[in-house]
Coordinates of C-alpha atoms in Angstrom, one line a residue:
M63 CA -5.4 2.5 -42.4
K64 CA -6.4 3.2 -38.8
P65 CA -10.1 3.6 -38.4
A66 CA -11.4 5.6 -35.5
V67 CA -12.2 3.7 -32.3
S68 CA -15.8 3.8 -31.3
Q69 CA -16.1 5.6 -28.0
G70 CA -19.4 3.9 -27.5
E71 CA -17.7 0.5 -27.3
L72 CA -15.5 1.9 -24.5
S73 CA -18.4 3.4 -22.5
D74 CA -19.3 2.2 -19.0
A75 CA -22.6 0.9 -20.2
K76 CA -21.0 -1.2 -23.0
L77 CA -18.2 -2.6 -20.8
R78 CA -20.8 -3.5 -18.1
E79 CA -22.7 -5.4 -20.8
Y80 CA -19.5 -7.3 -21.9
A81 CA -18.1 -8.0 -18.4
G82 CA -21.0 -7.9 -16.0
E83 CA -21.6 -5.5 -13.1
T84 CA -19.2 -7.2 -10.6
I85 CA -16.3 -7.7 -13.0
F86 CA -16.8 -4.1 -14.4
E87 CA -16.5 -2.6 -10.9
R88 CA -13.3 -4.5 -10.2
G89 CA -11.8 -3.4 -13.5
L90 CA -12.9 0.2 -12.7
A91 CA -11.1 0.0 -9.4
Y92 CA -7.9 -1.2 -11.2
A93 CA -8.2 1.6 -13.8
R94 CA -8.7 4.3 -11.1
E95 CA -5.6 3.1 -9.2
G96 CA -3.4 3.0 -12.4
H97 CA -3.0 -0.7 -12.8
A98 CA -3.3 -0.5 -16.6
V99 CA -0.1 0.6 -18.4
L100 CA -0.2 1.2 -22.2
V101 CA 2.4 -0.7 -24.2
T102 CA 1.4 0.0 -27.8
D103 CA -1.4 1.8 -29.5
E104 CA -2.0 1.0 -33.2
G105 CA -5.2 3.0 -33.6
D106 CA -7.7 0.3 -33.9
S107 CA -5.9 -2.0 -31.5
S108 CA -3.8 -1.5 -28.3
T109 CA -1.6 -3.7 -26.0
W110 CA -1.5 -3.2 -22.3
K111 CA 0.1 -4.6 -19.1
V112 CA -2.2 -4.8 -16.1
A113 CA -0.9 -5.6 -12.6
G114 CA -3.3 -8.1 -11.1
T115 CA -2.5 -11.3 -9.1
Q116 CA 0.3 -11.4 -11.7
R117 CA 1.5 -9.2 -14.5
Y118 CA -1.0 -9.9 -17.3
Q119 CA -0.8 -9.0 -21.0
I120 CA -4.0 -7.6 -22.6
Q121 CA -4.8 -6.9 -26.3
L122 CA -7.8 -4.9 -27.3
Y123 CA -8.9 -4.6 -30.9
F124 CA -11.9 -3.6 -33.0
E125 CA -13.6 -6.0 -35.4
D126 CA -16.5 -4.4 -37.5
D127 CA -16.7 -1.6 -35.0
T128 CA -17.1 -4.0 -32.1
L129 CA -14.6 -4.2 -29.2
S130 CA -12.8 -7.5 -28.7
G131 CA -9.9 -8.5 -26.6
D132 CA -7.6 -11.2 -25.1
C133 CA -6.0 -11.5 -21.7
T134 CA -3.4 -14.0 -20.3
C135 CA -5.2 -14.3 -17.0
P136 CA -7.0 -17.6 -16.1
Y137 CA -10.4 -16.0 -15.8
A138 CA -10.3 -14.8 -19.5
E139 CA -9.9 -18.4 -20.7
E140 CA -13.5 -19.2 -19.7
H141 CA -15.1 -15.8 -20.0
A142 CA -15.3 -13.1 -22.7
F143 CA -14.2 -10.2 -20.6
C144 CA -12.1 -10.1 -17.4
K145 CA -11.4 -7.2 -15.0
H146 CA -7.9 -6.7 -16.6
M147 CA -9.5 -6.1 -20.0
V148 CA -12.0 -3.7 -18.5
A149 CA -9.2 -1.7 -16.8
A150 CA -7.3 -1.6 -20.1
A151 CA -10.4 -0.5 -22.0
L152 CA -11.1 2.3 -19.5
G153 CA -7.5 3.4 -19.7
W154 CA -7.7 3.5 -23.5
R155 CA -10.8 5.6 -23.4
V156 CA -9.2 8.2 -21.1
R157 CA -6.1 8.3 -23.2
L158 CA -8.3 8.9 -26.3
G159 CA -9.9 11.9 -24.6
G160 CA -13.2 10.1 -23.9
E161 CA -15.4 10.3 -20.8
P162 CA -13.5 10.3 -17.5
L163 CA -13.6 7.3 -15.1
A164 CA -16.8 7.0 -13.1
A165 CA -16.6 7.3 -9.3
S166 CA -16.1 3.9 -7.6
A167 CA -19.2 2.0 -6.7
K168 CA -17.8 0.9 -3.4
G169 CA -20.1 0.1 -0.6
R170 CA -23.3 -1.8 -0.5
A171 CA -26.7 -0.4 -0.8
S172 CA -28.6 -0.6 2.4
A173 CA -31.5 -3.0 2.5
A174 CA -34.7 -1.1 2.9
L175 CA -37.3 -3.8 2.2
D176 CA -39.4 -5.0 5.1
K177 CA -38.6 -8.6 4.5
S178 CA -34.9 -8.0 4.8
A179 CA -35.4 -6.0 8.0
Q180 CA -37.5 -8.9 9.5
R181 CA -34.9 -11.4 8.5
A182 CA -32.1 -9.3 10.1
A183 CA -34.1 -9.0 13.3
A184 CA -34.7 -12.8 13.4
Q185 CA -31.0 -13.5 13.0
A186 CA -30.1 -10.9 15.7
A187 CA -32.5 -12.6 18.1
K188 CA -30.9 -16.0 17.5
R189 CA -27.4 -14.5 18.0
D190 CA -28.5 -12.9 21.2
A191 CA -29.9 -16.2 22.5
L192 CA -26.7 -18.0 21.7
Q193 CA -24.6 -15.3 23.4
A194 CA -26.7 -15.5 26.5
F195 CA -26.1 -19.3 26.6
L196 CA -22.3 -18.9 26.2
L197 CA -22.0 -16.2 28.8
V198 CA -23.2 -18.6 31.6
Q199 CA -20.9 -21.4 30.6
P200 CA -17.7 -22.1 32.7
A201 CA -14.7 -20.3 31.2
R202 CA -12.6 -23.4 31.4
D203 CA -15.1 -25.3 29.3
L204 CA -15.2 -22.6 26.7
A205 CA -11.4 -22.3 26.5
Q206 CA -11.0 -26.1 26.0
Q207 CA -13.6 -26.1 23.3
L208 CA -12.0 -23.2 21.5
L209 CA -8.5 -24.8 21.7
S210 CA -9.8 -28.1 20.3
W211 CA -11.3 -26.3 17.4
A212 CA -8.1 -24.3 16.8
E213 CA -6.0 -27.6 16.7
Q214 CA -8.1 -28.5 13.7
D215 CA -8.0 -25.1 12.1
R216 CA -4.6 -23.4 11.5
D217 CA -6.2 -20.1 10.7
L218 CA -8.1 -20.0 14.0
M219 CA -4.9 -21.0 15.8
A220 CA -3.1 -18.1 14.2
V221 CA -5.8 -15.7 15.4
L222 CA -5.6 -17.0 19.0
R223 CA -1.8 -16.7 19.0
A224 CA -2.0 -13.2 17.7
W225 CA -4.6 -12.4 20.4
Q226 CA -2.2 -13.8 23.0
T227 CA 0.7 -11.8 21.6
E228 CA -1.3 -8.6 21.5
A229 CA -2.5 -9.1 25.1
K230 CA 1.0 -9.4 26.5
A231 CA 2.6 -6.8 24.3
S232 CA 3.6 -3.6 26.2
D233 CA 3.8 -0.1 24.7
A234 CA 7.6 -0.4 24.5
S235 CA 7.6 -3.7 22.7
N236 CA 7.2 -4.9 19.1
G237 CA 4.7 -7.5 20.0
W238 CA 2.5 -6.3 17.1
K239 CA 5.1 -7.5 14.6
E240 CA 4.9 -11.1 15.9
A241 CA 1.1 -10.9 15.9
L242 CA 0.8 -9.5 12.4
T243 CA 3.3 -12.1 11.0
A244 CA 1.3 -14.9 12.6
L245 CA -2.0 -13.6 11.1
L246 CA -0.7 -12.9 7.6
K247 CA 1.7 -15.8 7.1
N248 CA 0.8 -17.9 4.0
R249 CA 0.6 -21.6 4.8
H250 CA -0.2 -22.8 1.2
A251 CA 2.0 -23.1 -1.9
F252 CA -0.8 -21.6 -3.9
L253 CA -4.0 -19.8 -2.8
D254 CA -7.1 -20.6 -4.8
R255 CA -10.1 -18.3 -4.7
N256 CA -11.5 -20.0 -1.5
D257 CA -8.1 -19.9 0.1
C258 CA -7.9 -16.1 -0.6
R259 CA -11.2 -15.6 1.1
R260 CA -10.1 -17.4 4.2
Y261 CA -6.8 -15.6 4.2
A262 CA -8.6 -12.3 4.0
Q263 CA -10.9 -13.3 6.9
R264 CA -7.8 -14.0 9.0
G265 CA -6.3 -10.8 7.8
A266 CA -9.3 -8.8 9.1
K267 CA -8.0 -9.6 12.6
A268 CA -4.7 -7.9 11.5
V269 CA -6.7 -4.8 10.5
E270 CA -8.3 -4.7 13.9
L271 CA -4.9 -4.8 15.6
L272 CA -3.6 -2.0 13.3
Q273 CA -6.6 0.2 14.0
K274 CA -6.0 -0.2 17.7
L275 CA -2.4 1.0 17.2
A276 CA -3.6 3.8 15.0
N277 CA -5.9 5.0 17.7
S278 CA -3.2 4.9 20.5
R279 CA 0.2 5.1 18.7
P280 CA -0.2 6.4 15.1
A281 CA 3.5 6.6 14.4
V282 CA 3.9 2.9 15.4
A283 CA 0.8 2.1 13.3
L284 CA 2.5 3.4 10.2
D285 CA 5.4 1.0 10.7
A286 CA 3.1 -1.9 11.6
S287 CA 0.9 -1.2 8.5
A288 CA 4.0 -1.2 6.3
H289 CA 5.0 -4.6 7.8
A290 CA 1.6 -6.0 7.3
L291 CA 1.5 -5.0 3.6
R292 CA 4.9 -6.6 3.0
Q293 CA 3.6 -9.8 4.5
I294 CA 0.7 -9.7 2.0
F295 CA 2.9 -8.8 -0.9
K296 CA 4.6 -12.2 -0.4
V297 CA 1.2 -13.9 -1.0
C298 CA 0.2 -12.0 -4.1
D299 CA 2.4 -13.8 -6.7
T300 CA 0.9 -17.2 -5.7
A301 CA -2.8 -16.2 -5.2
D302 CA -5.8 -16.3 -7.5
D303 CA -7.6 -13.3 -6.1
S304 CA -10.2 -13.2 -8.8
D305 CA -12.8 -12.2 -6.2
G306 CA -10.7 -9.4 -4.9
D307 CA -10.6 -10.6 -1.3
I308 CA -6.9 -9.9 -0.8
G309 CA -7.1 -6.6 -2.7
S310 CA -9.9 -5.5 -0.3
L311 CA -7.7 -6.5 2.6
M312 CA -4.9 -4.3 1.4
E313 CA -7.3 -1.4 0.8
S314 CA -8.5 -1.8 4.4
I315 CA -4.8 -1.5 5.6
H316 CA -4.4 1.5 3.4
E317 CA -7.4 3.1 5.2
V318 CA -5.8 2.5 8.5
M319 CA -2.5 4.0 7.3
A320 CA -4.4 7.1 6.1
S321 CA -6.0 7.5 9.5
A322 CA -2.6 7.1 11.2
L323 CA -1.1 9.6 8.9
R324 CA -3.7 12.2 9.7
A325 CA -3.2 11.6 13.4
A326 CA 0.6 11.6 13.3
S327 CA 1.0 15.0 11.5
L328 CA 4.5 14.1 10.4
T329 CA 7.1 16.8 10.0
G330 CA 10.9 16.9 9.6
D331 CA 12.9 13.7 9.8
A332 CA 9.7 11.7 10.5
A333 CA 8.1 13.0 7.3
E334 CA 11.1 12.1 5.2
R335 CA 11.3 8.7 6.8
W336 CA 7.7 7.9 6.0
L337 CA 8.0 9.2 2.4
R338 CA 10.9 6.8 1.8
T339 CA 8.9 4.0 3.3
W340 CA 5.9 4.8 1.1
F341 CA 8.0 5.0 -2.1
A342 CA 9.6 1.7 -1.2
L343 CA 6.1 0.1 -0.7
Q344 CA 5.0 1.4 -4.1
E345 CA 8.0 -0.3 -5.7
E346 CA 7.3 -3.6 -3.8
D347 CA 3.5 -3.6 -4.3
P348 CA 2.8 -6.1 -7.2
W349 CA -0.7 -4.7 -7.7
R350 CA 0.0 -0.9 -7.3
I351 CA -3.3 -0.4 -5.4
W352 CA -2.7 2.7 -3.3
G353 CA -2.5 6.0 -5.3
A354 CA -0.4 9.0 -4.3
Q355 CA -3.4 11.3 -4.1
T356 CA -4.9 9.4 -1.2
M357 CA -1.6 9.3 0.7
L358 CA -0.9 13.0 0.2
A359 CA -4.4 14.0 1.3
A360 CA -3.9 12.2 4.6
A361 CA -0.2 13.0 5.2
G362 CA -0.4 16.8 5.4
P363 CA 1.7 19.7 3.9
A364 CA 5.1 18.6 5.1
V365 CA 5.0 15.2 3.4
S366 CA 3.2 16.8 0.4
A367 CA 6.1 19.3 -0.1
L368 CA 8.7 16.5 0.2
Y369 CA 6.8 14.4 -2.3
S370 CA 6.7 17.2 -4.8
A371 CA 10.4 17.7 -4.5
R372 CA 11.0 14.0 -4.8
V373 CA 9.0 13.5 -8.0
A374 CA 10.6 16.5 -9.7
R375 CA 14.0 15.2 -8.7
D376 CA 13.2 11.7 -10.0
W377 CA 12.2 13.0 -13.3
A378 CA 15.3 15.2 -13.6
G379 CA 17.4 12.2 -12.7
W380 CA 15.8 10.1 -15.4
L381 CA 16.5 12.8 -18.0
Q382 CA 20.1 13.0 -16.9
R383 CA 20.6 9.3 -17.1
R384 CA 19.1 9.1 -20.6
A385 CA 21.3 12.1 -21.7
S386 CA 24.5 10.4 -20.4
S387 CA 23.7 7.0 -21.8
T388 CA 25.8 6.1 -24.8
T389 CA 24.9 2.4 -25.2
P390 CA 21.6 1.6 -26.9
T391 CA 19.5 -0.9 -25.2
Q392 CA 19.7 -4.3 -26.9
R393 CA 16.5 -6.4 -27.4
V394 CA 16.8 -10.0 -26.1
R395 CA 16.3 -12.4 -29.1
G396 CA 13.1 -14.4 -28.9
L397 CA 11.6 -12.2 -26.2
P398 CA 8.4 -10.3 -27.2
A399 CA 8.8 -6.6 -27.7
I400 CA 6.7 -5.6 -24.8
W401 CA 9.0 -7.4 -22.3
T402 CA 12.3 -5.9 -23.6
D403 CA 14.5 -3.7 -21.4
D404 CA 14.0 -0.9 -23.9
N405 CA 10.3 -1.0 -23.3
D406 CA 10.8 -1.2 -19.6
L407 CA 12.9 2.0 -19.9
N408 CA 10.0 3.7 -21.7
L409 CA 7.6 2.5 -19.0
E410 CA 9.8 4.1 -16.3
R411 CA 9.9 7.3 -18.3
D412 CA 6.1 7.3 -18.6
R413 CA 5.6 6.5 -14.9
L414 CA 7.9 9.2 -13.7
R415 CA 6.6 11.8 -16.2
R416 CA 3.0 11.0 -15.3
R417 CA 3.8 11.2 -11.6
L418 CA 5.3 14.6 -12.0
L419 CA 2.4 15.9 -14.2
D420 CA -0.2 14.6 -11.8
D421 CA 1.6 16.4 -8.9
L422 CA 1.8 19.6 -10.8
H423 CA -1.9 19.4 -11.6
R424 CA -2.6 18.7 -7.9
Q425 CA -0.8 21.9 -7.0
G426 CA -2.7 23.8 -9.6
D427 CA 0.6 24.7 -11.3
S428 CA -0.6 25.1 -14.9
A429 CA 2.6 26.8 -16.0
G430 CA 4.7 23.9 -14.6
V431 CA 2.4 21.4 -16.4
L432 CA 2.9 23.3 -19.7
E433 CA 6.7 23.4 -19.3
V434 CA 6.9 19.6 -18.7
L435 CA 4.5 18.8 -21.5
R436 CA 6.5 21.0 -24.0
S437 CA 10.0 19.8 -22.9
S438 CA 9.1 16.1 -22.8
I439 CA 6.9 15.7 -25.9
E440 CA 7.6 12.5 -27.9
G441 CA 4.7 10.4 -29.1
A442 CA 1.4 11.4 -30.8
H443 CA -0.6 11.1 -27.6
E444 CA 1.8 13.5 -25.9
H445 CA 1.3 16.1 -28.7
L446 CA -2.5 15.7 -28.1
E447 CA -2.0 16.1 -24.3
L448 CA -0.2 19.3 -24.8
A449 CA -2.8 20.6 -27.3
R450 CA -5.6 19.8 -24.8
H451 CA -3.8 21.6 -22.0
L452 CA -3.3 24.7 -24.1
D453 CA -7.0 24.6 -25.1
A454 CA -8.0 24.3 -21.4
L455 CA -5.9 27.4 -20.7
G456 CA -7.9 29.3 -23.3
R457 CA -4.9 29.4 -25.7
Q458 CA -6.9 28.0 -28.6
R459 CA -4.7 29.3 -31.4
E460 CA -1.6 27.7 -29.8
S461 CA -3.6 24.5 -29.4
L462 CA -4.5 24.4 -33.1
Q463 CA -0.9 25.1 -34.0
Q464 CA 0.2 22.2 -31.8
L465 CA -2.3 19.9 -33.5
E466 CA -1.1 20.9 -37.0
T467 CA 2.4 20.2 -35.9
A468 CA 1.4 16.8 -34.6
S469 CA -0.4 16.1 -37.9
R470 CA 2.8 16.8 -39.9
A471 CA 4.8 14.7 -37.5
F472 CA 2.3 11.8 -37.4
P473 CA 0.3 12.0 -40.7
N474 CA -1.2 8.5 -40.3
D475 CA -2.3 8.8 -36.7
W476 CA -6.1 8.8 -36.6
R477 CA -6.2 10.3 -33.1
V478 CA -4.4 13.4 -34.2
E479 CA -6.5 13.6 -37.4
D480 CA -9.7 13.4 -35.4
A481 CA -8.6 16.0 -32.8
L482 CA -7.6 18.4 -35.6
L483 CA -10.9 17.8 -37.5
Q484 CA -12.9 18.6 -34.3
T485 CA -10.9 21.8 -33.8
Y486 CA -11.4 22.9 -37.4
E487 CA -15.1 22.3 -37.2
R488 CA -15.4 24.0 -33.8
D489 CA -13.5 27.1 -35.1
G490 CA -15.3 27.3 -38.4
C491 CA -12.3 26.4 -40.6
V492 CA -14.6 25.0 -43.3
E493 CA -12.1 24.2 -46.1
D494 CA -9.6 22.5 -43.7
A495 CA -12.4 20.4 -42.2
L496 CA -13.7 19.4 -45.6
A497 CA -10.2 18.3 -46.7
I498 CA -10.0 15.9 -43.8
R499 CA -13.5 14.6 -44.3
R500 CA -12.6 13.9 -48.0
L501 CA -9.5 12.1 -47.0
K502 CA -11.5 9.9 -44.6
L503 CA -13.9 9.1 -47.4
E504 CA -11.1 8.2 -49.8
R505 CA -9.6 5.8 -47.3
M506 CA -12.9 4.1 -46.5
P507 CA -15.4 4.8 -49.3
E508 CA -17.6 1.9 -48.3
H509 CA -18.7 3.7 -45.1
I510 CA -21.9 5.7 -45.7
G511 CA -21.1 7.7 -42.6
N512 CA -18.0 9.1 -44.2
Y513 CA -19.9 10.0 -47.3
K514 CA -22.6 11.9 -45.3
A515 CA -19.9 13.7 -43.3
V516 CA -18.3 15.0 -46.5
L517 CA -21.7 16.2 -47.7
A518 CA -22.3 18.0 -44.4
A519 CA -18.8 19.5 -44.4
A520 CA -19.2 20.7 -48.0
A521 CA -22.5 22.4 -47.2
A522 CA -21.2 24.1 -44.0
G523 CA -20.8 27.8 -44.4
R524 CA -22.0 27.8 -48.0
D525 CA -25.2 28.9 -49.7

């Protein structure tokens, strides 16, 4: 028995209530960038993998129509709902055909209160007074004071050395690499939340350097940004970035890369080279923060065309490898099912298939989307995806036939049952809708809602 999931429990308002505004926004960002990957869906429960500071396992389930969950991250040990659970819940909602993800709430609301303006003015006045004092001090005294502070603060010393390297780097040199490495080097075995904040503050200097390169030499800025991201990737596995400081740092570098891509206008070999770099970064990125849509929008038509060819080729290659494989994948004894090689193979299939479908949608190729959906259909949710696409194309009869086919193939899947019921009721198929309503009541006779639904369905279209 698989009771229907309450969409209200997966709504933004409810998830904000469970997780709080800040954690919800971080989970929303994870969901929008595709961090949450479905492992199993049992109707009233689902299991997910979410790429955060590590690879976390999440289970969501319903108890008495109330959403509950568990996550293997440290934050969830002390709190009811973490950002990984929020991301999984949002992903589940979208997969079930619920409301789409809300736009990101990035950015801060500007302070308009008079008191805030007065406080800001007072702080600016103090800063101006301090600056006036410093400007008349001897340069030697200031340098000695700064150096003495840097000897006690390794992060400050890294910033000064990066500044020195940047100043002496010529246009023909790779001085930027030395500077970025110094700024982004991890000097701790493990970064706690405070360490992450300090690391991101030091990384902000790296972003400034990258932006200067993007303004003057965008092609070089692309290589430098890739180098910077790889330095940060080394930190991710040993960092508790619960506050999102390192994630925000990477997003800032992505923004620089996007501006460099727009300025570079890559074509030919340069476009192919960059695309290879970008795909490599996607494989290396432990958190999968930067989505393809952002990159393609910035990179231009040449890279976009190469990307489309690549994702189509990758999907065709996966199909060929699976067709030629004669040895079934063996599950490792004692290892949970979600970590087996067989499941990883399914994850690769889902990732490559979704990447191709998203690209076809981006191009507006509805026929191509339909072809891929029909040729790759396997699970119940993929039958539903095909039915929804047919419905969106105005082919309601074919959509209904697809749902009926799915119902025969997956007679116990509540998602298929609900979708078929909604279609019957929309199209005025009174007897068919009544049959499903009665089946629901037989399965759960204690629910008054099912009884009322049967009465309403029985009365529909009758005197």
